[in-house]
Short mmCIF file of C-alpha atoms in Angstrom, two decimals:
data_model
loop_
_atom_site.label_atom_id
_atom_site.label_comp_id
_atom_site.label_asym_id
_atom_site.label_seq_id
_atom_site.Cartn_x
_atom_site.Cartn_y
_atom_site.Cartn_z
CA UNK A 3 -1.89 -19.52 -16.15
CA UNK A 4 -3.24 -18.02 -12.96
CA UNK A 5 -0.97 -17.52 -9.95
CA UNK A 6 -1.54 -19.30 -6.80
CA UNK A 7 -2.51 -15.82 -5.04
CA UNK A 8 -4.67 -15.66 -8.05
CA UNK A 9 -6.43 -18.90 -7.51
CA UNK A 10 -6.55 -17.77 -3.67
CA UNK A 11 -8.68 -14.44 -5.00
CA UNK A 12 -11.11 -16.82 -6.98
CA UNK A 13 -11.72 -18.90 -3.88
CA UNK A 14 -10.00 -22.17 -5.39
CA UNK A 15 -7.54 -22.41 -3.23
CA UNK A 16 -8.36 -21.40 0.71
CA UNK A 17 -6.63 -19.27 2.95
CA UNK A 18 -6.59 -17.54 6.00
CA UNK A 19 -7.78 -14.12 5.29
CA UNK A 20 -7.30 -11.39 7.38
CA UNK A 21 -9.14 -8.13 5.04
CA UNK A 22 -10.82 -7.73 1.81
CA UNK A 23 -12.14 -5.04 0.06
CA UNK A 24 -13.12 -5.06 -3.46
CA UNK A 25 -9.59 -4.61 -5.00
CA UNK A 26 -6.98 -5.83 -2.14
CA UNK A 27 -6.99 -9.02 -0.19
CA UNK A 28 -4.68 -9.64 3.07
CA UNK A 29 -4.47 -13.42 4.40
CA UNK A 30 -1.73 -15.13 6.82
CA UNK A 31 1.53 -16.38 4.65
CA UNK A 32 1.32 -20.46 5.19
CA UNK A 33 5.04 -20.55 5.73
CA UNK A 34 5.42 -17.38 8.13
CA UNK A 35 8.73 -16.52 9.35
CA UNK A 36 7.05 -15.29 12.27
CA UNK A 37 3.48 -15.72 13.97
CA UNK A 38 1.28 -13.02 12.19
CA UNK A 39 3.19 -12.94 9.09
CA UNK A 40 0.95 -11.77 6.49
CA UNK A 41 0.81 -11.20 2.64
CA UNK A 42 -1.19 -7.96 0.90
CA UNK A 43 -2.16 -8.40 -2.79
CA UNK A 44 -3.87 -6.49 -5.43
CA UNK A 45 -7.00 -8.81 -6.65
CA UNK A 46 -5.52 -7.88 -9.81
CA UNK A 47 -2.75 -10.20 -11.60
CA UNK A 48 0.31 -8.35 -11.85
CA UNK A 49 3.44 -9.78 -11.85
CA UNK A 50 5.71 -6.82 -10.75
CA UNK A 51 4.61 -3.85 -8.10
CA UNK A 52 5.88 -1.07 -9.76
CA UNK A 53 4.04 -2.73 -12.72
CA UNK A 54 0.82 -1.81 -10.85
CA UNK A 55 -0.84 1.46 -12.04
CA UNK A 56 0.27 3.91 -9.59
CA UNK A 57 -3.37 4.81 -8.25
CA UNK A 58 -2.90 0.84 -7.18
CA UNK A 59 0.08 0.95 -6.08
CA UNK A 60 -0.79 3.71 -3.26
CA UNK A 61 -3.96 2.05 -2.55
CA UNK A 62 -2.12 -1.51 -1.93
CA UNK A 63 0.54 0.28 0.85
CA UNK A 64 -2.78 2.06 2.06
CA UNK A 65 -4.36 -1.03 2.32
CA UNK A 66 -1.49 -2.25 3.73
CA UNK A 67 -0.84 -0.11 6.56
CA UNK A 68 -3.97 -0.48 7.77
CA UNK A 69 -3.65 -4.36 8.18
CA UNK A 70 -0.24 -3.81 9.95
CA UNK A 71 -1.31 -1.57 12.21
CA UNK A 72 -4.13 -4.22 13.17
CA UNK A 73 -1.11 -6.62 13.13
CA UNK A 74 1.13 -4.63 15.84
CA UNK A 75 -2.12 -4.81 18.15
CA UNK A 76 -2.62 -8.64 17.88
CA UNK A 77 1.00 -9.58 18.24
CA UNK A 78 3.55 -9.03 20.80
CA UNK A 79 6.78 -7.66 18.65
CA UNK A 80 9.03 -5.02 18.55
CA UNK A 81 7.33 -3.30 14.66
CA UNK A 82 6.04 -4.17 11.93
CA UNK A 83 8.54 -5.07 8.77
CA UNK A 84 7.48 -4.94 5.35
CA UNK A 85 8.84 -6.40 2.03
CA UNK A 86 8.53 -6.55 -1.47
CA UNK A 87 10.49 -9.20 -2.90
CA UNK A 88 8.35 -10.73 -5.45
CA UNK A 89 10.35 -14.01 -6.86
CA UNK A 90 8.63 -16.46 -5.33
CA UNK A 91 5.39 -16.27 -6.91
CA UNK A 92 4.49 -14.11 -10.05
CA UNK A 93 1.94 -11.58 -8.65
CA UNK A 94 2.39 -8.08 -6.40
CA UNK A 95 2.52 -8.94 -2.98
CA UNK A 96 3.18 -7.15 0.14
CA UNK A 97 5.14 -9.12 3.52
CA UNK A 98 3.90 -7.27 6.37
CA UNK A 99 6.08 -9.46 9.29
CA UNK A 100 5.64 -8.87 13.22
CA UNK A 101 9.73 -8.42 14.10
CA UNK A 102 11.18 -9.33 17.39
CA UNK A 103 14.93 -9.36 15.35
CA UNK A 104 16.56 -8.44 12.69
CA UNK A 105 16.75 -12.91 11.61
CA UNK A 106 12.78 -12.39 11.28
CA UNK A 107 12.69 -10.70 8.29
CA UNK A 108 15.81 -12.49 6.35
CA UNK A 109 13.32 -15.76 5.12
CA UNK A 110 15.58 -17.91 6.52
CA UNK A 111 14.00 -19.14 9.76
CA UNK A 112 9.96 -20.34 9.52
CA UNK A 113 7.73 -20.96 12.04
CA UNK A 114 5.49 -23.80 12.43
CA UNK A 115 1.76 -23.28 13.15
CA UNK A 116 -0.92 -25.41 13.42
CA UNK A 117 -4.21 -24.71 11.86
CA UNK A 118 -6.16 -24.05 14.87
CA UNK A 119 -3.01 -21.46 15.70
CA UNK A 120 -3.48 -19.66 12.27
CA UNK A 121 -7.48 -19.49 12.85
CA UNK A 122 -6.52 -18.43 16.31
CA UNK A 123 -3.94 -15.72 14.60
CA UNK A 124 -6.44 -14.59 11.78
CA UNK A 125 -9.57 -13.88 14.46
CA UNK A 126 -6.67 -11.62 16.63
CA UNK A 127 -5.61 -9.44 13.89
CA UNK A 128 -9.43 -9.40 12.30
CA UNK A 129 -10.65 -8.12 15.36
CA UNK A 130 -8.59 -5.20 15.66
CA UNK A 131 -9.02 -3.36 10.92
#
């Protein structure tokens, strides 16, 4: 059974997407614990990053980097976090979370954003890959 990230890749399910290329995809986390937050994923369905074949693996935190520099532009914070956690859903993903404090990147806290605030969020970061 496909993953919801998987079903987000095929276009079944929509998102707000931040970058694509031809193997990665980037789009704003619909329960961010900060404005900005933003998940990195191989198109590919693995369940486990260090599952990934390695030339994928560098390639994702390539990919990666370059969306959270473009997210330290867009929003006011103090860096960048990232995070692998991966129990949530069964398929590689990368958190890439704008951090005011350490709370930010502990999952605990959300914030709440309208629609029109994650199109408004999207188009900030977008404009600056």
């Amino acid at each position: 059974m496909a993953s919801i990230f998987t079903k987000i890749v095929n276009g079944e399910i929509p998102c707000y997407k931040i970058a694509e290329t031809d193997d990665f995809l980037a789009f704003l986390d619909v329960n961010p614990n900060t404005k900005g937050h933003t998940l990195c994923i191989p198109k590919v369905e693995v369940d486990k990053i260090f599952d990934l074949e390695e030339d994928t693996y560098i390639k994702l935190m390539a990919f990666s980097r370059k969306v959270a520099l473009a997210i330290e532009k867009a929003i006011t914070c103090n860096r960048i976090g990232i995070t692998v956690i991966g129990l949530e859903v069964p398929h590689a993903h990368v958190h890439l979370i704008p951090l005011h404090t350490m709370e930010d990147a502990r999952f605990i806290q959300k914030t709440e954003m309208t629609p029109e605030t994650f199109i408004q969020t999207a188009e900030a970061i977008k404009a600056h890959l």
